[in-house]
Amino acid sequence: MEIGTLGGIIGGFVLIILGILAPGGDIGLFWDTASLIITIFGSLAALIVSFPLDTIKNIGKYFSISLKKSNFDYEDLIHTLSTFAETARKEGLLSLEDKLPEVDDPFLRKGIQMAIDGVDEEVIRKTLDKDMEKMDDRHRLGQDVFDQWGALAPAFGMIGTLIGLIMMLANLEDKSAIGSGMATALITTLYGAIFANLIFIPVNKKLAVAHDQEVLRREMMMEGILSLVHGENTRLLKDKLISFLPREMRMKFSEDEM
């Protein structure tokens, strides 16, 4: 598990609570069940209007992805593809047939299998590009859900505030209740801001980061597969794959080779 997501959310709530208690505030003043219902379930209802039910059912799945630690082992990927390239140059592409069971990733296994089968390079590229497009659509959908939820939560917080103000103004004869009524009305706006900025928007960003890592991994795989088709030497293949990596990762490779 990637503790940053859950730890950040919990830490954010703890800091907010401490910010209330430190000056001697009463935490009970900031709890209102009706406001919570309007903010969370109201925005969820609008989310259901925005997306198909099948997508809404996957909200838990999308959130769990943000909790997963990236298992992108670029060193292992480069080593695997370099080994395959060396074997293919010495014994031919057909010799990789026996190594396919060692490949866990379906995308990489599919590409290598097409290379072994002698599929045209352009067909391989188009097929893998199509797989990446489908992956992009799936990932973008999860990001869009939390992006939309992040926009809806503050809006419903404002709706709750307006409801509270209307109820308060309808009872202006009780002037002693105006202060507490105003405070209660503003709680929904607070809830909307907290949930949007502490959960929904950050989760959307975390999903975007995970997507970028997956795209990088698949781009490296596709480059490696096409290099196998071309029969490129191991050194050239390794250099091409390393060039995909961010600068700090490339520097680590240079240090390892020293």
PDB file of C-alpha atoms in Angstrom:
ATOM      1  CA  MET A   1       0.000   0.000   0.000  1.00  0.00           C
ATOM      2  CA  GLU A   2       1.160   3.533  -0.798  1.00  0.00           C
ATOM      3  CA  ILE A   3       0.691   5.153   2.610  1.00  0.00           C
ATOM      4  CA  GLY A   4       0.951   8.684   1.241  1.00  0.00           C
ATOM      5  CA  THR A   5      -2.685   8.844   0.119  1.00  0.00           C
ATOM      6  CA  LEU A   6      -4.303   7.487   3.274  1.00  0.00           C
ATOM      7  CA  GLY A   7      -1.740   9.135   5.519  1.00  0.00           C
ATOM      8  CA  GLY A   8      -2.278  12.496   3.852  1.00  0.00           C
ATOM      9  CA  ILE A   9      -6.053  12.301   4.220  1.00  0.00           C
ATOM     10  CA  ILE A  10      -5.894  11.264   7.870  1.00  0.00           C
ATOM     11  CA  GLY A  11      -3.172  13.815   8.581  1.00  0.00           C
ATOM     12  CA  GLY A  12      -5.244  16.550   6.935  1.00  0.00           C
ATOM     13  CA  PHE A  13      -8.260  15.832   9.127  1.00  0.00           C
ATOM     14  CA  VAL A  14      -6.063  15.670  12.222  1.00  0.00           C
ATOM     15  CA  LEU A  15      -4.505  19.042  11.424  1.00  0.00           C
ATOM     16  CA  ILE A  16      -7.928  20.608  10.848  1.00  0.00           C
ATOM     17  CA  ILE A  17      -9.146  19.275  14.190  1.00  0.00           C
ATOM     18  CA  LEU A  18      -6.005  20.533  15.931  1.00  0.00           C
ATOM     19  CA  GLY A  19      -6.500  23.915  14.266  1.00  0.00           C
ATOM     20  CA  ILE A  20      -9.959  24.073  15.839  1.00  0.00           C
ATOM     21  CA  LEU A  21      -8.911  22.852  19.271  1.00  0.00           C
ATOM     22  CA  ALA A  22      -5.656  24.823  19.607  1.00  0.00           C
ATOM     23  CA  PRO A  23      -7.342  28.215  20.132  1.00  0.00           C
ATOM     24  CA  GLY A  24      -9.842  26.588  22.500  1.00  0.00           C
ATOM     25  CA  GLY A  25     -12.570  25.944  19.930  1.00  0.00           C
ATOM     26  CA  ASP A  26     -15.411  23.484  20.470  1.00  0.00           C
ATOM     27  CA  ILE A  27     -15.186  20.615  17.964  1.00  0.00           C
ATOM     28  CA  GLY A  28     -18.907  19.959  18.480  1.00  0.00           C
ATOM     29  CA  LEU A  29     -19.724  23.239  16.764  1.00  0.00           C
ATOM     30  CA  PHE A  30     -18.267  21.861  13.525  1.00  0.00           C
ATOM     31  CA  TRP A  31     -20.390  18.735  13.378  1.00  0.00           C
ATOM     32  CA  ASP A  32     -23.707  18.824  11.589  1.00  0.00           C
ATOM     33  CA  THR A  33     -25.276  15.645  10.193  1.00  0.00           C
ATOM     34  CA  ALA A  34     -27.644  17.443   7.824  1.00  0.00           C
ATOM     35  CA  SER A  35     -24.769  19.427   6.313  1.00  0.00           C
ATOM     36  CA  LEU A  36     -22.767  16.255   5.825  1.00  0.00           C
ATOM     37  CA  ILE A  37     -25.684  14.560   4.071  1.00  0.00           C
ATOM     38  CA  ILE A  38     -26.227  17.505   1.735  1.00  0.00           C
ATOM     39  CA  THR A  39     -22.533  17.796   0.857  1.00  0.00           C
ATOM     40  CA  ILE A  40     -21.584  14.136   0.408  1.00  0.00           C
ATOM     41  CA  PHE A  41     -24.781  12.473  -0.738  1.00  0.00           C
ATOM     42  CA  GLY A  42     -25.978  15.496  -2.683  1.00  0.00           C
ATOM     43  CA  SER A  43     -22.742  15.644  -4.681  1.00  0.00           C
ATOM     44  CA  LEU A  44     -22.841  11.854  -5.084  1.00  0.00           C
ATOM     45  CA  ALA A  45     -26.351  12.100  -6.514  1.00  0.00           C
ATOM     46  CA  ALA A  46     -25.141  14.675  -9.038  1.00  0.00           C
ATOM     47  CA  LEU A  47     -22.219  12.381  -9.844  1.00  0.00           C
ATOM     48  CA  ILE A  48     -24.673   9.572 -10.615  1.00  0.00           C
ATOM     49  CA  VAL A  49     -26.416  11.925 -13.034  1.00  0.00           C
ATOM     50  CA  SER A  50     -23.058  12.736 -14.667  1.00  0.00           C
ATOM     51  CA  PHE A  51     -21.797   9.176 -15.214  1.00  0.00           C
ATOM     52  CA  PRO A  52     -23.282   5.736 -16.008  1.00  0.00           C
ATOM     53  CA  LEU A  53     -24.045   3.556 -12.995  1.00  0.00           C
ATOM     54  CA  ASP A  54     -21.388   1.037 -14.070  1.00  0.00           C
ATOM     55  CA  THR A  55     -18.815   3.792 -13.689  1.00  0.00           C
ATOM     56  CA  ILE A  56     -20.150   4.912 -10.296  1.00  0.00           C
ATOM     57  CA  LYS A  57     -19.917   1.323  -9.045  1.00  0.00           C
ATOM     58  CA  ASN A  58     -16.161   1.473  -9.671  1.00  0.00           C
ATOM     59  CA  ILE A  59     -15.544   4.467  -7.395  1.00  0.00           C
ATOM     60  CA  GLY A  60     -14.161   2.167  -4.700  1.00  0.00           C
ATOM     61  CA  LYS A  61     -11.893   0.524  -7.268  1.00  0.00           C
ATOM     62  CA  TYR A  62     -10.614   3.894  -8.482  1.00  0.00           C
ATOM     63  CA  PHE A  63      -9.927   4.997  -4.919  1.00  0.00           C
ATOM     64  CA  SER A  64      -8.104   1.748  -4.134  1.00  0.00           C
ATOM     65  CA  ILE A  65      -5.797   2.386  -7.114  1.00  0.00           C
ATOM     66  CA  SER A  66      -4.718   5.637  -5.478  1.00  0.00           C
ATOM     67  CA  LEU A  67      -3.761   3.600  -2.395  1.00  0.00           C
ATOM     68  CA  LYS A  68      -1.574   1.165  -4.316  1.00  0.00           C
ATOM     69  CA  LYS A  69       2.170   1.593  -4.324  1.00  0.00           C
ATOM     70  CA  SER A  70       3.645   1.706  -7.801  1.00  0.00           C
ATOM     71  CA  ASN A  71       5.363  -1.581  -8.694  1.00  0.00           C
ATOM     72  CA  PHE A  72       7.027  -0.108 -11.758  1.00  0.00           C
ATOM     73  CA  ASP A  73      10.447  -1.774 -11.686  1.00  0.00           C
ATOM     74  CA  TYR A  74      12.132  -0.096 -14.646  1.00  0.00           C
ATOM     75  CA  GLU A  75      15.475  -1.804 -13.911  1.00  0.00           C
ATOM     76  CA  ASP A  76      13.872  -5.228 -14.165  1.00  0.00           C
ATOM     77  CA  LEU A  77      12.045  -4.243 -17.372  1.00  0.00           C
ATOM     78  CA  ILE A  78      15.245  -2.991 -19.031  1.00  0.00           C
ATOM     79  CA  HIS A  79      17.120  -6.099 -17.893  1.00  0.00           C
ATOM     80  CA  THR A  80      14.376  -8.395 -19.242  1.00  0.00           C
ATOM     81  CA  LEU A  81      14.196  -6.704 -22.644  1.00  0.00           C
ATOM     82  CA  SER A  82      18.003  -6.542 -22.920  1.00  0.00           C
ATOM     83  CA  THR A  83      18.239 -10.258 -22.161  1.00  0.00           C
ATOM     84  CA  PHE A  84      15.568 -11.024 -24.738  1.00  0.00           C
ATOM     85  CA  ALA A  85      17.394  -8.902 -27.331  1.00  0.00           C
ATOM     86  CA  GLU A  86      20.652 -10.750 -26.693  1.00  0.00           C
ATOM     87  CA  THR A  87      18.931 -14.127 -27.003  1.00  0.00           C
ATOM     88  CA  ALA A  88      17.084 -13.087 -30.177  1.00  0.00           C
ATOM     89  CA  ARG A  89      20.304 -11.895 -31.852  1.00  0.00           C
ATOM     90  CA  LYS A  90      22.109 -15.129 -31.053  1.00  0.00           C
ATOM     91  CA  GLU A  91      19.344 -17.696 -31.534  1.00  0.00           C
ATOM     92  CA  GLY A  92      16.576 -15.870 -33.443  1.00  0.00           C
ATOM     93  CA  LEU A  93      13.197 -14.523 -32.377  1.00  0.00           C
ATOM     94  CA  LEU A  94      11.674 -18.009 -32.232  1.00  0.00           C
ATOM     95  CA  SER A  95      13.981 -18.819 -29.312  1.00  0.00           C
ATOM     96  CA  LEU A  96      11.979 -16.371 -27.183  1.00  0.00           C
ATOM     97  CA  GLU A  97       8.959 -18.688 -27.296  1.00  0.00           C
ATOM     98  CA  ASP A  98      10.304 -20.604 -24.308  1.00  0.00           C
ATOM     99  CA  LYS A  99      10.813 -17.386 -22.329  1.00  0.00           C
ATOM    100  CA  LEU A 100       7.255 -16.081 -22.751  1.00  0.00           C
ATOM    101  CA  PRO A 101       5.925 -17.857 -19.611  1.00  0.00           C
ATOM    102  CA  GLU A 102       8.382 -15.708 -17.618  1.00  0.00           C
ATOM    103  CA  VAL A 103       6.649 -12.525 -18.815  1.00  0.00           C
ATOM    104  CA  ASP A 104       3.886 -11.529 -16.389  1.00  0.00           C
ATOM    105  CA  ASP A 105       2.681  -8.358 -18.098  1.00  0.00           C
ATOM    106  CA  PRO A 106      -0.046  -9.133 -20.704  1.00  0.00           C
ATOM    107  CA  PHE A 107       0.883  -6.115 -22.845  1.00  0.00           C
ATOM    108  CA  LEU A 108       4.546  -7.107 -23.077  1.00  0.00           C
ATOM    109  CA  ARG A 109       3.708 -10.771 -23.604  1.00  0.00           C
ATOM    110  CA  LYS A 110       1.287  -9.919 -26.410  1.00  0.00           C
ATOM    111  CA  GLY A 111       3.836  -7.744 -28.201  1.00  0.00           C
ATOM    112  CA  ILE A 112       6.640 -10.291 -27.948  1.00  0.00           C
ATOM    113  CA  GLN A 113       4.311 -13.035 -29.158  1.00  0.00           C
ATOM    114  CA  MET A 114       3.454 -10.971 -32.256  1.00  0.00           C
ATOM    115  CA  ALA A 115       7.156 -10.379 -32.877  1.00  0.00           C
ATOM    116  CA  ILE A 116       7.843 -14.124 -32.605  1.00  0.00           C
ATOM    117  CA  ASP A 117       4.968 -14.848 -35.000  1.00  0.00           C
ATOM    118  CA  GLY A 118       6.553 -12.575 -37.590  1.00  0.00           C
ATOM    119  CA  VAL A 119       3.779  -9.974 -37.554  1.00  0.00           C
ATOM    120  CA  ASP A 120       4.598  -6.846 -39.545  1.00  0.00           C
ATOM    121  CA  GLU A 121       6.145  -4.036 -37.489  1.00  0.00           C
ATOM    122  CA  GLU A 122       3.415  -1.552 -38.430  1.00  0.00           C
ATOM    123  CA  VAL A 123       0.698  -4.006 -37.397  1.00  0.00           C
ATOM    124  CA  ILE A 124       2.434  -4.551 -34.050  1.00  0.00           C
ATOM    125  CA  ARG A 125       2.673  -0.816 -33.491  1.00  0.00           C
ATOM    126  CA  LYS A 126      -0.979  -0.178 -34.371  1.00  0.00           C
ATOM    127  CA  THR A 127      -2.185  -3.074 -32.199  1.00  0.00           C
ATOM    128  CA  LEU A 128      -0.208  -1.947 -29.161  1.00  0.00           C
ATOM    129  CA  ASP A 129      -1.197   1.686 -29.737  1.00  0.00           C
ATOM    130  CA  LYS A 130      -4.850   0.604 -29.720  1.00  0.00           C
ATOM    131  CA  ASP A 131      -4.307  -1.224 -26.423  1.00  0.00           C
ATOM    132  CA  MET A 132      -2.776   1.934 -24.972  1.00  0.00           C
ATOM    133  CA  GLU A 133      -5.725   4.010 -26.182  1.00  0.00           C
ATOM    134  CA  LYS A 134      -8.145   1.663 -24.425  1.00  0.00           C
ATOM    135  CA  MET A 135      -6.059   1.859 -21.258  1.00  0.00           C
ATOM    136  CA  ASP A 136      -6.051   5.645 -21.512  1.00  0.00           C
ATOM    137  CA  ASP A 137      -9.861   5.682 -21.774  1.00  0.00           C
ATOM    138  CA  ARG A 138     -10.210   3.509 -18.660  1.00  0.00           C
ATOM    139  CA  HIS A 139      -7.800   5.606 -16.634  1.00  0.00           C
ATOM    140  CA  ARG A 140      -9.255   8.939 -17.751  1.00  0.00           C
ATOM    141  CA  LEU A 141     -12.708   7.802 -16.685  1.00  0.00           C
ATOM    142  CA  GLY A 142     -11.540   7.245 -13.102  1.00  0.00           C
ATOM    143  CA  GLN A 143      -9.811  10.621 -13.080  1.00  0.00           C
ATOM    144  CA  ASP A 144     -12.902  12.340 -14.490  1.00  0.00           C
ATOM    145  CA  VAL A 145     -15.085  10.880 -11.724  1.00  0.00           C
ATOM    146  CA  PHE A 146     -12.990  12.371  -8.925  1.00  0.00           C
ATOM    147  CA  ASP A 147     -12.382  15.579 -10.844  1.00  0.00           C
ATOM    148  CA  GLN A 148     -16.138  16.042 -11.185  1.00  0.00           C
ATOM    149  CA  TRP A 149     -16.739  15.103  -7.550  1.00  0.00           C
ATOM    150  CA  GLY A 150     -14.143  17.673  -6.528  1.00  0.00           C
ATOM    151  CA  ALA A 151     -16.132  20.317  -8.411  1.00  0.00           C
ATOM    152  CA  LEU A 152     -19.546  19.176  -7.146  1.00  0.00           C
ATOM    153  CA  ALA A 153     -18.746  18.948  -3.415  1.00  0.00           C
ATOM    154  CA  PRO A 154     -18.110  22.696  -2.900  1.00  0.00           C
ATOM    155  CA  ALA A 155     -21.187  23.478  -5.030  1.00  0.00           C
ATOM    156  CA  PHE A 156     -23.401  21.354  -2.788  1.00  0.00           C
ATOM    157  CA  GLY A 157     -21.695  22.869   0.225  1.00  0.00           C
ATOM    158  CA  MET A 158     -22.889  26.234  -1.043  1.00  0.00           C
ATOM    159  CA  ILE A 159     -26.382  24.819  -1.655  1.00  0.00           C
ATOM    160  CA  GLY A 160     -26.472  23.649   1.965  1.00  0.00           C
ATOM    161  CA  THR A 161     -25.357  27.081   3.094  1.00  0.00           C
ATOM    162  CA  LEU A 162     -28.117  28.743   1.085  1.00  0.00           C
ATOM    163  CA  ILE A 163     -30.686  26.378   2.579  1.00  0.00           C
ATOM    164  CA  GLY A 164     -29.458  27.245   6.063  1.00  0.00           C
ATOM    165  CA  LEU A 165     -29.565  30.993   5.331  1.00  0.00           C
ATOM    166  CA  ILE A 166     -33.099  30.769   3.982  1.00  0.00           C
ATOM    167  CA  MET A 167     -34.234  28.913   7.095  1.00  0.00           C
ATOM    168  CA  MET A 168     -32.463  31.444   9.292  1.00  0.00           C
ATOM    169  CA  LEU A 169     -33.946  34.473   7.496  1.00  0.00           C
ATOM    170  CA  ALA A 170     -37.400  32.948   7.742  1.00  0.00           C
ATOM    171  CA  ASN A 171     -37.052  33.076  11.514  1.00  0.00           C
ATOM    172  CA  LEU A 172     -35.563  36.557  12.002  1.00  0.00           C
ATOM    173  CA  GLU A 173     -37.865  37.376  14.919  1.00  0.00           C
ATOM    174  CA  ASP A 174     -35.619  35.228  17.099  1.00  0.00           C
ATOM    175  CA  LYS A 175     -32.539  37.464  16.929  1.00  0.00           C
ATOM    176  CA  SER A 176     -30.682  35.416  19.528  1.00  0.00           C
ATOM    177  CA  ALA A 177     -30.557  32.492  17.108  1.00  0.00           C
ATOM    178  CA  ILE A 178     -29.121  34.445  14.173  1.00  0.00           C
ATOM    179  CA  GLY A 179     -25.475  33.915  15.164  1.00  0.00           C
ATOM    180  CA  SER A 180     -25.760  30.168  15.691  1.00  0.00           C
ATOM    181  CA  GLY A 181     -27.931  29.847  12.603  1.00  0.00           C
ATOM    182  CA  MET A 182     -25.327  31.597  10.463  1.00  0.00           C
ATOM    183  CA  ALA A 183     -22.595  29.339  11.846  1.00  0.00           C
ATOM    184  CA  THR A 184     -24.622  26.228  11.080  1.00  0.00           C
ATOM    185  CA  ALA A 185     -25.367  27.462   7.566  1.00  0.00           C
ATOM    186  CA  LEU A 186     -21.661  27.945   6.829  1.00  0.00           C
ATOM    187  CA  ILE A 187     -20.690  24.428   7.933  1.00  0.00           C
ATOM    188  CA  THR A 188     -21.839  22.907   4.628  1.00  0.00           C
ATOM    189  CA  THR A 189     -19.495  25.179   2.690  1.00  0.00           C
ATOM    190  CA  LEU A 190     -16.692  24.096   5.024  1.00  0.00           C
ATOM    191  CA  TYR A 191     -17.499  20.412   4.444  1.00  0.00           C
ATOM    192  CA  GLY A 192     -17.554  20.882   0.686  1.00  0.00           C
ATOM    193  CA  ALA A 193     -14.163  22.625   0.692  1.00  0.00           C
ATOM    194  CA  ILE A 194     -12.584  19.999   2.954  1.00  0.00           C
ATOM    195  CA  PHE A 195     -13.778  16.936   1.052  1.00  0.00           C
ATOM    196  CA  ALA A 196     -12.992  18.459  -2.345  1.00  0.00           C
ATOM    197  CA  ASN A 197      -9.485  19.668  -1.473  1.00  0.00           C
ATOM    198  CA  LEU A 198      -8.416  16.903   0.882  1.00  0.00           C
ATOM    199  CA  ILE A 199      -9.871  13.825  -0.839  1.00  0.00           C
ATOM    200  CA  PHE A 200     -11.468  14.191  -4.270  1.00  0.00           C
ATOM    201  CA  ILE A 201      -9.012  16.512  -6.054  1.00  0.00           C
ATOM    202  CA  PRO A 202      -5.865  14.875  -4.575  1.00  0.00           C
ATOM    203  CA  VAL A 203      -7.145  11.383  -5.496  1.00  0.00           C
ATOM    204  CA  ASN A 204      -7.726  12.619  -9.047  1.00  0.00           C
ATOM    205  CA  LYS A 205      -4.113  13.837  -9.139  1.00  0.00           C
ATOM    206  CA  LYS A 206      -2.839  10.545  -7.709  1.00  0.00           C
ATOM    207  CA  LEU A 207      -4.677   8.630 -10.434  1.00  0.00           C
ATOM    208  CA  ALA A 208      -3.118  10.917 -13.056  1.00  0.00           C
ATOM    209  CA  VAL A 209       0.367  10.175 -11.693  1.00  0.00           C
ATOM    210  CA  ALA A 210      -0.337   6.414 -11.755  1.00  0.00           C
ATOM    211  CA  HIS A 211      -1.574   6.763 -15.350  1.00  0.00           C
ATOM    212  CA  ASP A 212       1.594   8.585 -16.429  1.00  0.00           C
ATOM    213  CA  GLN A 213       3.746   5.856 -14.886  1.00  0.00           C
ATOM    214  CA  GLU A 214       1.789   3.155 -16.705  1.00  0.00           C
ATOM    215  CA  VAL A 215       2.081   5.015 -20.014  1.00  0.00           C
ATOM    216  CA  LEU A 216       5.846   5.329 -19.523  1.00  0.00           C
ATOM    217  CA  ARG A 217       6.121   1.622 -18.777  1.00  0.00           C
ATOM    218  CA  ARG A 218       4.138   0.629 -21.863  1.00  0.00           C
ATOM    219  CA  GLU A 219       6.013   3.033 -24.125  1.00  0.00           C
ATOM    220  CA  MET A 220       9.263   1.430 -22.979  1.00  0.00           C
ATOM    221  CA  MET A 221       7.803  -2.013 -23.614  1.00  0.00           C
ATOM    222  CA  MET A 222       6.680  -1.085 -27.119  1.00  0.00           C
ATOM    223  CA  GLU A 223      10.088   0.388 -27.964  1.00  0.00           C
ATOM    224  CA  GLY A 224      11.737  -2.781 -26.685  1.00  0.00           C
ATOM    225  CA  ILE A 225       9.419  -5.019 -28.695  1.00  0.00           C
ATOM    226  CA  LEU A 226      10.065  -3.087 -31.922  1.00  0.00           C
ATOM    227  CA  SER A 227      13.798  -3.222 -31.234  1.00  0.00           C
ATOM    228  CA  LEU A 228      13.521  -7.001 -31.022  1.00  0.00           C
ATOM    229  CA  VAL A 229      11.856  -7.002 -34.442  1.00  0.00           C
ATOM    230  CA  HIS A 230      14.710  -4.873 -35.843  1.00  0.00           C
ATOM    231  CA  GLY A 231      17.322  -7.142 -34.280  1.00  0.00           C
ATOM    232  CA  GLU A 232      19.068  -4.218 -32.567  1.00  0.00           C
ATOM    233  CA  ASN A 233      22.055  -4.901 -30.339  1.00  0.00           C
ATOM    234  CA  THR A 234      21.664  -4.979 -26.583  1.00  0.00           C
ATOM    235  CA  ARG A 235      23.634  -1.787 -25.902  1.00  0.00           C
ATOM    236  CA  LEU A 236      21.524   0.277 -28.309  1.00  0.00           C
ATOM    237  CA  LEU A 237      18.286  -1.180 -26.923  1.00  0.00           C
ATOM    238  CA  LYS A 238      19.316  -0.415 -23.355  1.00  0.00           C
ATOM    239  CA  ASP A 239      20.290   3.163 -24.217  1.00  0.00           C
ATOM    240  CA  LYS A 240      16.952   3.729 -25.971  1.00  0.00           C
ATOM    241  CA  LEU A 241      14.993   2.432 -22.984  1.00  0.00           C
ATOM    242  CA  ILE A 242      16.999   4.474 -20.477  1.00  0.00           C
ATOM    243  CA  SER A 243      16.281   7.609 -22.527  1.00  0.00           C
ATOM    244  CA  PHE A 244      12.585   7.239 -21.628  1.00  0.00           C
ATOM    245  CA  LEU A 245      13.304   7.639 -17.928  1.00  0.00           C
ATOM    246  CA  PRO A 246      13.299  10.886 -15.937  1.00  0.00           C
ATOM    247  CA  ARG A 247      16.706  12.469 -15.371  1.00  0.00           C
ATOM    248  CA  GLU A 248      17.122  11.195 -11.800  1.00  0.00           C
ATOM    249  CA  MET A 249      16.447   7.622 -12.943  1.00  0.00           C
ATOM    250  CA  ARG A 250      18.950   7.916 -15.804  1.00  0.00           C
ATOM    251  CA  MET A 251      21.548   9.182 -13.342  1.00  0.00           C
ATOM    252  CA  LYS A 252      20.955   6.139 -11.135  1.00  0.00           C
ATOM    253  CA  PHE A 253      21.699   3.866 -14.103  1.00  0.00           C
ATOM    254  CA  SER A 254      24.919   5.745 -14.752  1.00  0.00           C
ATOM    255  CA  GLU A 255      25.954   5.346 -11.111  1.00  0.00           C
ATOM    256  CA  ASP A 256      25.169   1.611 -11.170  1.00  0.00           C
ATOM    257  CA  GLU A 257      27.366   1.119 -14.218  1.00  0.00           C
ATOM    258  CA  MET A 258      30.366   2.887 -12.643  1.00  0.00           C
TER     259      MET A 258
END
